[in-house]
XYZ file of C-alpha atoms in Angstrom:
756
model
C -27.642 -17.297 41.206
C -31.185 -16.041 40.623
C -32.242 -17.363 37.176
C -34.482 -14.336 36.667
C -31.550 -11.948 36.194
C -32.304 -9.820 33.169
C -28.928 -8.209 32.755
C -25.643 -8.183 34.552
C -26.348 -7.224 38.154
C -30.107 -6.468 37.697
C -33.107 -8.763 38.203
C -36.539 -8.790 36.687
C -38.154 -10.168 39.819
C -36.789 -9.906 43.329
C -38.931 -12.199 45.468
C -37.321 -15.554 46.157
C -39.579 -17.593 43.874
C -39.167 -18.487 40.178
C -40.798 -15.672 38.245
C -41.001 -13.743 35.026
C -40.545 -10.143 34.000
C -44.145 -9.517 34.964
C -44.153 -11.241 38.331
C -43.955 -14.664 39.991
C -44.632 -17.855 38.107
C -48.136 -19.292 38.023
C -49.094 -22.131 40.309
C -48.856 -24.629 37.450
C -45.264 -23.677 36.613
C -44.270 -23.462 40.272
C -44.976 -27.200 40.590
C -42.936 -27.952 37.454
C -39.307 -26.726 37.636
C -38.740 -27.273 33.890
C -41.835 -25.264 32.969
C -40.864 -22.579 35.449
C -37.416 -22.227 33.920
C -38.947 -22.087 30.461
C -41.285 -19.297 31.624
C -38.367 -17.343 33.103
C -36.433 -17.532 29.847
C -39.514 -16.733 27.775
C -39.950 -13.530 29.747
C -36.276 -12.656 29.293
C -36.474 -13.288 25.556
C -39.722 -11.300 25.248
C -38.060 -8.347 26.971
C -35.138 -8.371 24.582
C -37.406 -8.623 21.556
C -39.210 -5.527 22.838
C -35.894 -3.672 22.779
C -35.231 -5.007 19.271
C -38.632 -3.773 18.068
C -38.113 -0.369 19.656
C -34.665 -0.028 18.117
C -36.011 -0.960 14.700
C -38.787 1.622 14.957
C -36.291 4.321 15.921
C -33.933 3.426 13.077
C -36.737 3.394 10.470
C -38.011 6.771 11.707
C -34.506 8.250 11.656
C -33.830 6.987 8.140
C -37.124 8.415 6.910
C -36.269 11.755 8.524
C -32.836 11.809 6.850
C -34.248 10.983 3.427
C -37.122 13.450 3.623
C -35.314 16.257 5.366
C -33.750 19.222 3.577
C -29.984 19.736 3.367
C -27.854 22.806 2.915
C -26.994 21.537 -0.564
C -23.263 21.848 -0.023
C -20.965 18.880 -0.739
C -20.310 18.583 2.999
C -24.016 18.460 3.805
C -24.674 15.889 1.086
C -21.822 13.726 2.370
C -23.178 13.979 5.903
C -26.657 13.013 4.742
C -25.315 10.009 2.826
C -23.299 8.920 5.878
C -26.400 8.999 8.102
C -28.402 7.206 5.413
C -25.801 4.437 5.260
C -25.581 4.215 9.058
C -29.335 3.867 9.599
C -29.731 1.490 6.641
C -27.007 -0.730 8.053
C -28.610 -0.653 11.502
C -32.018 -1.600 10.081
C -30.507 -4.512 8.151
C -28.702 -5.756 11.272
C -31.823 -5.521 13.435
C -33.965 -7.351 10.885
C -31.327 -10.067 10.461
C -31.331 -10.561 14.254
C -35.053 -11.432 14.333
C -34.363 -15.157 13.944
C -32.843 -16.601 17.138
C -32.158 -13.184 18.637
C -31.255 -14.659 22.044
C -29.556 -18.040 22.249
C -27.505 -18.122 25.410
C -27.013 -17.030 28.986
C -23.953 -17.091 31.185
C -24.371 -17.376 34.943
C -21.313 -15.735 36.482
C -19.548 -15.898 39.805
C -21.038 -13.217 42.018
C -24.694 -13.819 41.147
C -24.744 -11.963 37.812
C -25.657 -13.121 34.336
C -25.272 -12.089 30.719
C -27.566 -12.943 27.859
C -25.802 -13.640 24.564
C -27.352 -13.011 21.165
C -26.888 -12.165 17.525
C -26.430 -8.430 18.217
C -25.940 -6.172 21.215
C -28.917 -4.334 22.749
C -29.236 -1.754 25.529
C -32.236 -0.677 27.593
C -33.595 2.822 28.079
C -30.890 3.455 30.718
C -28.175 2.450 28.223
C -27.398 -0.665 30.243
C -26.489 -3.740 28.248
C -29.314 -6.298 28.169
C -27.974 -8.443 25.315
C -24.321 -9.005 24.406
C -23.265 -9.467 20.787
C -21.720 -12.935 20.381
C -18.617 -11.298 18.885
C -17.983 -8.938 21.803
C -15.184 -9.600 24.331
C -17.845 -9.846 27.063
C -19.379 -12.869 25.281
C -16.087 -14.703 24.793
C -16.340 -16.793 28.017
C -19.631 -18.248 26.735
C -17.598 -20.143 24.131
C -14.259 -20.551 25.898
C -15.218 -21.561 29.447
C -14.705 -25.183 30.512
C -15.037 -27.001 33.832
C -11.262 -26.757 34.332
C -10.993 -23.152 33.081
C -14.307 -21.566 34.024
C -13.367 -17.927 33.258
C -15.865 -16.859 35.926
C -18.752 -18.843 34.385
C -20.682 -21.182 36.667
C -23.271 -22.271 34.104
C -23.739 -21.874 30.374
C -27.346 -22.041 29.205
C -28.372 -22.552 25.562
C -31.831 -21.373 24.489
C -33.575 -22.925 21.490
C -36.284 -20.762 19.979
C -38.899 -21.087 17.267
C -39.817 -17.635 16.114
C -39.994 -15.711 19.384
C -40.949 -18.704 21.500
C -38.447 -20.501 23.747
C -38.890 -24.218 23.073
C -35.922 -25.804 24.811
C -33.245 -25.125 27.417
C -29.867 -26.877 27.608
C -27.459 -26.300 30.502
C -23.721 -26.888 30.827
C -22.866 -26.667 34.539
C -19.220 -25.677 34.950
C -19.214 -25.114 38.741
C -21.076 -27.917 40.507
C -20.784 -26.234 43.920
C -22.472 -23.054 42.672
C -25.528 -25.069 41.611
C -25.518 -27.807 44.245
C -29.030 -28.905 45.097
C -30.543 -26.788 42.328
C -33.558 -28.212 40.516
C -33.353 -25.782 37.617
C -30.546 -27.410 35.578
C -32.056 -28.334 32.234
C -31.353 -30.465 29.146
C -28.675 -32.872 28.007
C -26.494 -30.907 25.571
C -27.185 -28.334 22.868
C -24.356 -29.292 20.530
C -25.527 -32.848 19.924
C -29.084 -31.587 19.467
C -27.862 -29.159 16.794
C -25.760 -31.818 15.108
C -28.716 -34.151 14.927
C -31.009 -31.620 13.238
C -32.018 -32.293 9.628
C -30.154 -30.445 6.866
C -32.121 -27.870 4.885
C -30.023 -27.405 1.751
C -28.497 -24.194 3.181
C -25.757 -23.731 5.749
C -26.900 -22.005 8.927
C -24.831 -19.992 11.369
C -23.574 -21.723 14.535
C -23.425 -18.749 16.895
C -25.251 -20.754 19.570
C -22.935 -23.778 19.442
C -19.458 -22.481 18.588
C -16.941 -24.678 20.357
C -13.841 -23.547 22.234
C -11.253 -24.413 19.568
C -13.458 -22.854 16.896
C -13.949 -19.661 18.921
C -10.211 -19.255 19.455
C -9.650 -19.374 15.679
C -12.601 -17.081 14.943
C -11.119 -14.413 17.233
C -7.571 -14.656 15.840
C -5.866 -11.346 14.932
C -6.697 -9.666 11.637
C -3.165 -9.323 10.272
C -1.600 -11.836 7.904
C -2.814 -15.136 6.488
C -4.534 -17.602 8.807
C -4.669 -21.125 7.371
C -7.227 -23.460 8.952
C -6.557 -27.100 8.138
C -9.056 -29.754 9.117
C -10.659 -33.014 8.107
C -14.209 -33.144 6.707
C -16.905 -32.086 9.162
C -14.616 -30.114 11.490
C -16.456 -26.865 10.784
C -13.830 -25.119 8.645
C -16.400 -23.264 6.560
C -18.523 -22.026 9.445
C -15.389 -20.978 11.304
C -14.230 -18.983 8.276
C -17.603 -17.267 7.794
C -18.031 -16.503 11.488
C -14.490 -15.160 11.539
C -15.434 -12.813 8.684
C -18.436 -11.612 10.728
C -16.237 -11.211 13.817
C -13.636 -9.185 11.923
C -16.308 -6.936 10.408
C -17.614 -6.313 13.943
C -14.236 -5.821 15.610
C -12.458 -3.904 12.834
C -15.423 -2.270 11.121
C -13.662 1.005 10.430
C -10.773 -0.801 8.754
C -12.496 -3.374 6.573
C -16.263 -2.788 6.297
C -15.998 -0.175 3.549
C -13.524 -2.285 1.564
C -15.549 -5.431 2.318
C -14.769 -9.122 2.524
C -14.320 -11.381 -0.497
C -15.429 -15.003 -0.029
C -14.123 -17.453 -2.647
C -15.750 -20.887 -2.934
C -14.991 -23.893 -5.131
C -18.171 -23.923 -7.261
C -21.625 -22.412 -7.720
C -23.302 -25.137 -5.642
C -21.132 -24.287 -2.669
C -21.657 -20.521 -2.955
C -25.412 -21.115 -3.087
C -25.132 -23.351 -0.018
C -23.355 -20.737 2.155
C -24.852 -17.503 0.796
C -27.258 -16.971 3.720
C -24.756 -17.287 6.573
C -23.254 -13.793 6.648
C -26.574 -11.983 6.022
C -28.087 -14.015 8.881
C -25.308 -12.610 11.083
C -26.241 -9.078 10.038
C -23.283 -8.592 7.691
C -23.789 -7.383 4.129
C -20.250 -6.161 3.345
C -19.248 -9.368 1.582
C -18.955 -10.520 -2.020
C -19.278 -14.263 -2.735
C -17.728 -15.710 -5.883
C -16.416 -19.004 -7.218
C -12.868 -19.515 -8.431
C -14.269 -19.256 -11.955
C -15.769 -15.820 -11.213
C -12.650 -14.075 -9.899
C -12.298 -12.209 -13.181
C -15.238 -9.782 -13.659
C -17.572 -10.659 -16.490
C -16.489 -14.308 -16.672
C -18.259 -17.300 -15.101
C -15.950 -20.124 -16.096
C -16.716 -23.817 -16.333
C -14.443 -26.491 -14.784
C -11.388 -27.350 -16.883
C -12.210 -29.922 -19.527
C -8.854 -31.691 -19.281
C -6.719 -32.454 -16.221
C -3.526 -31.975 -18.227
C -4.528 -28.503 -19.404
C -5.503 -27.558 -15.817
C -1.996 -28.472 -14.611
C -0.330 -26.507 -17.388
C -2.478 -23.392 -16.921
C -1.977 -23.479 -13.153
C 1.836 -23.483 -13.452
C 3.491 -20.213 -12.373
C 5.387 -20.152 -15.671
C 2.099 -19.144 -17.284
C 2.675 -15.658 -15.843
C 5.857 -15.506 -17.922
C 3.917 -16.754 -20.959
C 1.397 -13.930 -20.644
C 4.201 -11.424 -20.091
C 5.989 -12.608 -23.231
C 2.758 -12.385 -25.245
C 2.134 -8.797 -24.093
C 5.747 -7.772 -24.720
C 5.551 -9.033 -28.302
C 2.496 -6.948 -29.280
C 4.377 -3.762 -30.329
C 5.703 -4.308 -33.861
C 8.437 -2.548 -35.794
C 7.649 -2.419 -39.553
C 10.107 -4.076 -41.921
C 10.160 -1.150 -44.343
C 9.534 2.597 -44.545
C 5.818 3.444 -44.774
C 4.596 6.466 -46.838
C 1.734 8.396 -45.191
C -0.508 10.985 -46.824
C -1.558 13.853 -44.558
C -3.884 16.390 -46.159
C -2.155 15.929 -49.521
C 1.396 15.912 -48.128
C 3.396 12.671 -48.079
C 5.608 11.916 -45.069
C 7.378 8.696 -44.057
C 7.187 6.462 -40.972
C 10.536 4.686 -40.598
C 11.369 1.500 -38.643
C 13.889 3.484 -36.607
C 11.249 6.028 -35.526
C 8.956 3.220 -34.370
C 11.731 1.340 -32.593
C 12.777 4.485 -30.731
C 9.172 5.275 -29.731
C 8.586 1.713 -28.469
C 11.736 1.866 -26.330
C 10.673 5.247 -24.926
C 7.161 4.005 -24.042
C 8.433 0.822 -22.395
C 10.900 2.679 -20.185
C 7.959 3.995 -18.169
C 6.947 0.412 -17.244
C 3.266 1.324 -17.599
C 0.818 -1.417 -18.671
C 0.643 -1.986 -22.413
C -2.572 -0.072 -23.168
C -1.542 2.849 -20.965
C 1.996 2.947 -22.408
C 0.447 3.044 -25.880
C -0.478 6.683 -25.322
C 3.198 7.562 -24.786
C 4.123 5.613 -27.910
C 1.518 7.397 -30.014
C 2.568 10.853 -28.745
C 6.224 10.057 -29.437
C 5.525 8.856 -33.002
C 3.182 11.761 -33.750
C 5.768 14.186 -32.413
C 8.364 12.824 -34.823
C 5.877 12.883 -37.717
C 4.816 16.439 -36.795
C 8.418 17.611 -37.150
C 8.627 15.947 -40.557
C 5.269 17.405 -41.646
C 6.330 20.901 -40.531
C 9.461 20.638 -42.627
C 7.453 19.498 -45.670
C 4.857 22.288 -45.314
C 7.461 24.883 -44.269
C 5.809 25.953 -40.975
C 7.277 26.404 -37.496
C 6.749 23.114 -35.612
C 6.494 24.823 -32.200
C 4.040 27.498 -33.265
C 1.770 25.139 -35.198
C 2.236 21.971 -33.119
C -1.440 21.640 -32.108
C -2.768 21.955 -35.666
C -0.071 19.612 -36.987
C -1.012 16.974 -34.425
C -4.686 17.385 -35.283
C -3.937 16.898 -38.990
C -1.961 13.751 -38.206
C -4.798 12.301 -36.087
C -7.269 12.993 -38.908
C -5.139 11.088 -41.439
C -6.428 7.567 -42.173
C -2.903 6.504 -43.212
C -1.392 7.680 -39.912
C -4.059 6.078 -37.759
C -3.717 2.759 -39.590
C 0.079 2.683 -39.467
C 0.371 3.700 -35.819
C -2.296 1.209 -34.699
C -0.578 -1.629 -36.541
C 2.633 -0.843 -34.678
C 1.021 -0.744 -31.209
C -2.521 -2.087 -31.043
C -4.690 -1.827 -27.932
C -5.543 -5.332 -26.690
C -8.043 -6.851 -24.285
C -7.187 -9.737 -21.929
C -9.883 -11.872 -23.545
C -8.476 -11.378 -27.025
C -4.927 -12.132 -25.894
C -5.748 -15.414 -24.114
C -8.016 -16.619 -26.923
C -5.288 -15.901 -29.487
C -2.664 -17.777 -27.465
C -4.723 -20.962 -27.176
C -5.960 -20.950 -30.765
C -2.672 -20.122 -32.520
C 0.110 -22.654 -32.035
C 2.739 -20.314 -33.470
C 1.929 -17.558 -30.960
C 1.827 -20.044 -28.081
C 5.203 -21.533 -29.031
C 6.745 -18.048 -29.142
C 5.250 -16.979 -25.798
C 5.980 -20.270 -23.976
C 9.044 -21.878 -25.580
C 9.370 -24.382 -22.711
C 6.141 -26.142 -23.700
C 6.532 -29.332 -25.735
C 4.594 -29.960 -28.924
C 2.355 -32.370 -27.001
C 1.699 -29.829 -24.218
C 0.783 -27.131 -26.710
C -1.626 -29.585 -28.361
C -3.348 -30.084 -24.992
C -3.868 -26.327 -24.654
C -5.069 -25.716 -28.218
C -8.806 -25.031 -28.700
C -11.146 -22.986 -30.904
C -11.029 -19.227 -30.367
C -14.690 -19.182 -29.305
C -14.395 -22.041 -26.773
C -16.062 -21.424 -23.369
C -13.887 -20.051 -20.577
C -12.521 -22.588 -18.102
C -11.513 -22.100 -14.464
C -7.829 -22.372 -15.373
C -8.206 -19.458 -17.814
C -9.288 -17.017 -15.103
C -5.793 -16.407 -13.641
C -4.431 -15.947 -17.162
C -7.099 -13.347 -17.952
C -6.300 -11.550 -14.701
C -2.568 -11.668 -15.415
C -3.182 -10.255 -18.888
C -5.404 -7.515 -17.453
C -2.632 -6.561 -15.034
C -0.042 -6.303 -17.819
C -2.292 -4.763 -20.467
C -4.027 -2.187 -18.323
C -7.047 -0.292 -19.556
C -7.364 0.977 -23.097
C -8.126 4.619 -22.304
C -9.278 5.561 -25.791
C -12.874 4.378 -25.170
C -12.739 6.082 -21.767
C -11.799 9.396 -23.347
C -14.658 9.058 -25.830
C -17.003 8.207 -22.964
C -15.774 11.290 -21.094
C -16.636 13.455 -24.084
C -20.099 11.886 -24.246
C -20.513 12.419 -20.492
C -19.520 16.046 -20.883
C -22.187 16.537 -23.537
C -24.727 14.707 -21.356
C -23.811 16.885 -18.398
C -24.531 19.955 -20.486
C -28.009 18.558 -21.223
C -28.563 17.835 -17.515
C -27.495 21.369 -16.634
C -29.987 22.808 -19.113
C -32.740 20.595 -17.673
C -31.779 21.552 -14.123
C -31.985 25.244 -14.998
C -35.528 24.667 -16.223
C -36.412 22.876 -12.951
C -34.830 25.637 -10.890
C -36.733 28.264 -12.860
C -40.005 26.428 -12.300
C -39.403 26.162 -8.542
C -39.269 29.956 -8.368
C -37.919 29.900 -4.832
C -34.313 30.776 -5.563
C -33.302 28.262 -2.862
C -32.209 25.574 -5.347
C -29.743 26.418 -8.091
C -29.146 24.446 -11.262
C -25.571 23.680 -10.206
C -26.829 22.281 -6.888
C -29.259 19.960 -8.620
C -26.622 18.639 -11.009
C -24.129 18.152 -8.174
C -26.647 16.276 -6.069
C -27.794 14.062 -8.956
C -24.243 13.278 -10.048
C -23.194 12.586 -6.465
C -25.928 10.013 -5.992
C -25.064 8.348 -9.299
C -21.367 8.112 -8.406
C -21.866 6.449 -5.016
C -20.265 3.039 -4.790
C -20.502 0.186 -2.305
C -19.037 -3.246 -1.721
C -21.730 -4.585 -4.070
C -19.873 -2.843 -6.919
C -16.652 -4.684 -6.071
C -17.722 -7.867 -7.842
C -17.432 -6.066 -11.183
C -14.299 -4.076 -10.343
C -11.084 -6.026 -10.905
C -9.010 -3.355 -9.168
C -11.073 -3.301 -5.949
C -8.872 -3.981 -2.886
C -10.811 -5.960 -0.266
C -10.179 -5.574 3.457
C -10.138 -9.333 4.021
C -10.439 -12.463 1.904
C -11.880 -15.846 2.864
C -10.907 -18.770 0.625
C -12.811 -22.012 1.186
C -11.744 -25.389 -0.186
C -8.494 -23.529 -0.686
C -6.603 -26.680 -1.555
C -8.229 -26.509 -5.012
C -6.495 -23.273 -6.075
C -3.541 -23.445 -8.444
C -0.373 -21.361 -7.943
C -1.626 -19.009 -10.666
C -5.018 -18.650 -8.947
C -3.292 -17.612 -5.717
C -1.735 -14.696 -7.607
C -5.256 -13.476 -8.408
C -6.378 -13.780 -4.779
C -3.302 -11.871 -3.604
C -4.136 -9.019 -5.997
C -7.645 -8.766 -4.557
C -6.214 -8.169 -1.059
C -2.828 -6.400 -1.171
C -2.708 -6.336 2.651
C -2.662 -10.167 2.593
C -5.277 -10.316 5.363
C -6.851 -13.710 4.659
C -8.606 -16.655 6.229
C -7.777 -19.748 4.197
C -9.556 -23.011 5.004
C -9.131 -26.420 3.453
C -7.808 -29.938 3.685
C -4.914 -31.120 1.526
C -6.281 -34.679 1.821
C -9.313 -33.540 -0.196
C -7.403 -31.921 -3.075
C -9.141 -32.888 -6.302
C -7.672 -30.369 -8.731
C -4.518 -31.609 -10.458
C -3.123 -28.093 -10.071
C -4.185 -27.787 -6.432
C -2.292 -27.452 -3.166
C -0.228 -30.346 -1.804
C 1.230 -28.385 1.126
C 0.335 -24.977 2.558
C 3.974 -23.942 2.882
C 4.479 -24.316 -0.876
C 1.928 -21.521 -1.353
C 2.397 -19.159 1.564
C 6.150 -19.257 1.933
C 6.035 -17.599 -1.484
C 2.995 -15.301 -1.102
C 3.265 -14.296 2.560
C 6.631 -15.379 3.933
C 6.760 -14.941 7.731
C 3.189 -13.568 7.636
C 1.143 -16.749 7.822
C 0.140 -19.151 10.577
C -1.700 -22.452 10.572
C -4.367 -23.781 12.915
C -5.768 -27.312 12.889
C -9.329 -28.285 13.780
C -9.280 -31.704 15.386
C -12.908 -32.670 16.043
C -15.312 -33.890 13.366
C -18.806 -32.645 14.235
C -20.556 -33.861 11.074
C -19.500 -37.363 10.075
C -20.494 -40.310 12.296
C -17.542 -42.274 13.687
C -18.090 -45.476 11.621
C -18.246 -43.489 8.384
C -15.169 -41.420 9.254
C -13.206 -44.579 10.077
C -14.135 -46.066 6.693
C -13.142 -42.882 4.842
C -9.803 -42.596 6.649
C -8.993 -46.263 6.049
C -9.617 -45.753 2.334
C -7.114 -42.899 2.172
C -4.470 -44.865 4.013
C -4.989 -47.889 1.786
C -4.156 -45.616 -1.163
C -0.896 -44.595 0.510
C -2.110 -41.141 1.617
C -1.108 -40.070 5.118
C -4.339 -39.234 6.959
C -4.275 -37.961 10.544
C -6.538 -39.395 13.194
C -9.816 -37.502 13.493
C -11.988 -37.479 16.607
C -15.679 -37.814 15.725
C -18.114 -36.148 18.099
C -20.885 -38.653 17.363
C -21.478 -42.332 16.914
C -23.904 -43.446 14.238
C -24.990 -46.137 11.852
C -22.367 -48.193 10.069
C -22.120 -47.697 6.287
C -24.272 -50.106 4.249
C -23.597 -51.790 0.899
C -26.040 -52.878 -1.809
C -26.098 -53.892 -5.457
C -28.658 -53.357 -8.228
C -28.635 -54.679 -11.775
C -29.389 -51.446 -13.605
C -29.779 -47.683 -13.140
C -33.496 -48.147 -13.779
C -33.783 -49.568 -10.243
C -32.139 -46.509 -8.677
C -35.382 -44.581 -7.981
C -36.618 -47.433 -5.756
C -33.397 -47.228 -3.759
C -33.822 -43.479 -3.368
C -37.375 -43.821 -2.063
C -35.974 -46.015 0.698
C -33.212 -43.511 1.482
C -35.715 -40.651 1.666
C -37.677 -42.650 4.210
C -34.485 -43.286 6.157
C -33.537 -39.588 6.073
C -36.957 -38.481 7.304
C -37.353 -34.756 6.668
C -33.709 -34.435 5.676
C -31.793 -34.213 2.405
C -30.150 -36.939 0.320
C -27.134 -36.678 -1.990
C -26.454 -39.121 -4.815
C -22.751 -38.885 -5.673
C -21.246 -40.544 -8.738
C -18.018 -40.286 -10.697
C -17.770 -37.350 -13.094
C -18.466 -39.490 -16.169
C -21.427 -41.293 -14.553
C -23.178 -38.416 -12.777
C -25.051 -37.075 -15.861
C -26.656 -40.486 -16.573
C -27.561 -40.938 -12.898
C -29.125 -37.478 -12.834
C -31.135 -38.134 -16.006
C -32.631 -41.383 -14.647
C -33.601 -39.878 -11.294
C -34.906 -36.598 -12.743
C -37.173 -38.527 -15.123
C -38.526 -40.809 -12.391
C -38.714 -38.281 -9.516
C -38.882 -34.817 -11.123
C -40.367 -33.066 -8.096
C -37.629 -34.300 -5.781
C -34.411 -34.394 -7.791
C -32.058 -31.511 -8.473
C -29.086 -31.400 -10.833
C -26.721 -28.595 -11.794
C -26.139 -25.368 -9.906
C -29.425 -25.488 -7.962
C -29.235 -29.144 -6.902
C -28.983 -28.205 -3.199
C -32.496 -26.711 -3.381
C -34.055 -30.182 -3.761
C -34.623 -33.130 -1.442
C -32.307 -35.218 -3.637
C -29.162 -33.632 -5.101
C -27.204 -35.443 -7.824
C -23.542 -34.481 -7.616
C -20.002 -35.445 -8.522
C -17.268 -35.424 -5.866
C -16.118 -32.063 -7.228
C -19.521 -30.376 -6.906
C -20.161 -32.046 -3.529
C -17.164 -30.365 -1.890
C -18.077 -28.511 1.286
C -21.721 -29.688 1.309
C -23.453 -31.942 3.826
C -26.555 -34.143 3.745
C -28.545 -36.389 6.072
C -27.966 -39.369 3.803
C -25.527 -40.069 0.973
C -25.676 -42.713 -1.757
C -22.395 -43.289 -3.620
C -22.996 -44.909 -6.995
C -20.215 -47.375 -7.906
C -17.609 -46.322 -5.317
C -14.924 -48.238 -7.229
C -15.450 -45.960 -10.248
C -15.083 -42.889 -8.036
C -11.875 -44.290 -6.538
C -10.501 -45.026 -10.021
C -10.790 -41.416 -11.249
C -7.470 -40.449 -12.791
C -5.245 -38.419 -10.494
C -7.692 -37.843 -7.632
C -9.724 -41.051 -7.193
C -8.944 -41.913 -3.535
C -9.405 -38.292 -2.466
C -12.657 -38.044 -4.458
C -14.021 -41.107 -2.646
C -12.917 -39.588 0.678
C -14.859 -36.416 -0.148
C -17.973 -38.341 -1.237
C -17.960 -40.610 1.815
C -17.715 -37.764 4.330
C -20.671 -35.680 3.080
C -23.169 -37.520 5.298
C -24.324 -36.569 8.773
C -26.158 -39.850 9.407
C -26.539 -42.507 6.702
C -24.219 -43.831 3.990
C -25.056 -46.353 1.259
C -22.354 -47.721 -1.052
C -24.302 -48.809 -4.120
C -22.906 -50.911 -6.967
C -24.823 -50.679 -10.247
C -23.947 -53.367 -12.761
C -24.726 -51.505 -15.987
C -23.631 -47.976 -14.948
């Protein structure tokens, strides 16, 4: 195999000596096989960057031409222009995202051909492939091939780059005979090199080092729910995100427009992973926490474990349904109503009949209200016609208008069937014991007391599914929408008048006022996946749920509504469940939500946590009576260390030592929920430039976290403050300690603090 092959079946240099795209290697590199190989790959990478630059220039020029060029002004022409605009914009974003580590691999194939693998696919001026997208079927052997199942691959080469410069080459030789006697096999292994790199506070993509079992899961079929179970450090998150990128590439027509929803456990985690999909050239994704699944709400963690369990129970759906069903009210007595000087009567029987009629349609409460109002007004119109001695059919419109203008009628009808918002309903339930007891009669007095809180209390994560359930049953109050439509109609009239003035000033006759209004309104109405975050009814093409073991049964109902097709990638570890309402077995969730439409895959290799640390963490789980499977760690490492200090005031000195140990890497200080605020205050006061707390903690060299906020994150070194306190946390202590212990990639210190 000639290492100078530029693309499958074509070479950059055809003399028999190591060379580059521009000719043979220099004398200095000819005497140094490693330098010669580096020069060959540098030339190959340079060539592919030239194609990237050319493609970017073409896309920018084309987009500028589309935006500046005239159109026929018809709806079809405007739609076509918008489609080209979107296509070129997407291409530009993908090309710019590919700038970092554009080329990262090469496959040498049986038959003296090669393929370069990269972040996107590129072709030369002859439309021959010079770079294969990592998601394409042609690139699959790069990840799947092994010495026993070579898939036609004789050697897999990993390229490490800094900017556009090739800095390192790592070779995996799969066919020894094909490279016997060769002096151009380089490196010792790219995976371990990547695993040993310092953490940056942000997750990076792993397109260059995806392993065989990970690749198989990434390329699983789109349909149904795929559950990926795995111990800490097995790469569940990166597999899920790369699978989202793969699905967007492979099924773009089906899911790109609808987008992908990524649900994470907390704001820290979302911040940690937010760059992965954009770095893979994908922008059709919305990232939210569990507390942000209901638009307009950014909920805090539940204040009480008991209330979290109660709110996560599926019976809460029945509670919300009962509360909505009880809103319509039949008056106890007849109600006199004055309409333009004439007195008519609203009777309980009229209201009862109208409520029954409206409910038969099974529309949501606020939408059914319109039917109720029309039914009641119709009955009152008949009565008013009789009192005023007019024909009800001939004068129906004016009678209805008189009724709507009557203050008495409006008040009485509204009291019988009020429009409600989800927020108002949930706040009322949890601040009014009488209402709660009526809506949820199975709750004990003690359980209702746990749920009670002030009406203006902050939203909690457990409230989000209840708000969503209420929104589903209440529907939209269309009265404000109708008023908004009237305002929009008046505004449109103003825009039309302005457009006529513009058209008159142009004097060309080529642009009409109607065309200008249509074009302006069309641009304003355009929507994208970015709008989905604020649209509760948006149906996503695929959903990724990370740390999925933390979702309650009620929360899973919300996720299912966001993706009616039930196309999901669900990743988690039931041994790390911290939420009292969380998942204890995957079958308990998906046998209900997606019976016969879900499969489970298990990742078996821990790439993050050193073997001694993983053994300690697993032993801790088993000592607590939790069944923990054996996990294979890819790396050895330092044994965990223990230390003791007398007071928190000495903690900064300990952290200075850990920073030195971590080198250029990041350090996490993890403490029990009740202790973490005090730990953060001491460190922030002593080391303000280095310490981060709260939602942006991962941006700092030292992040102070609780086990809950540390979920899914990884650091070069971890300090656990008072591990016994973490393990003693009510309901989740052993699992919390397991989570805290397995956040490290290198160093672990178990620190006892006497006065903490």
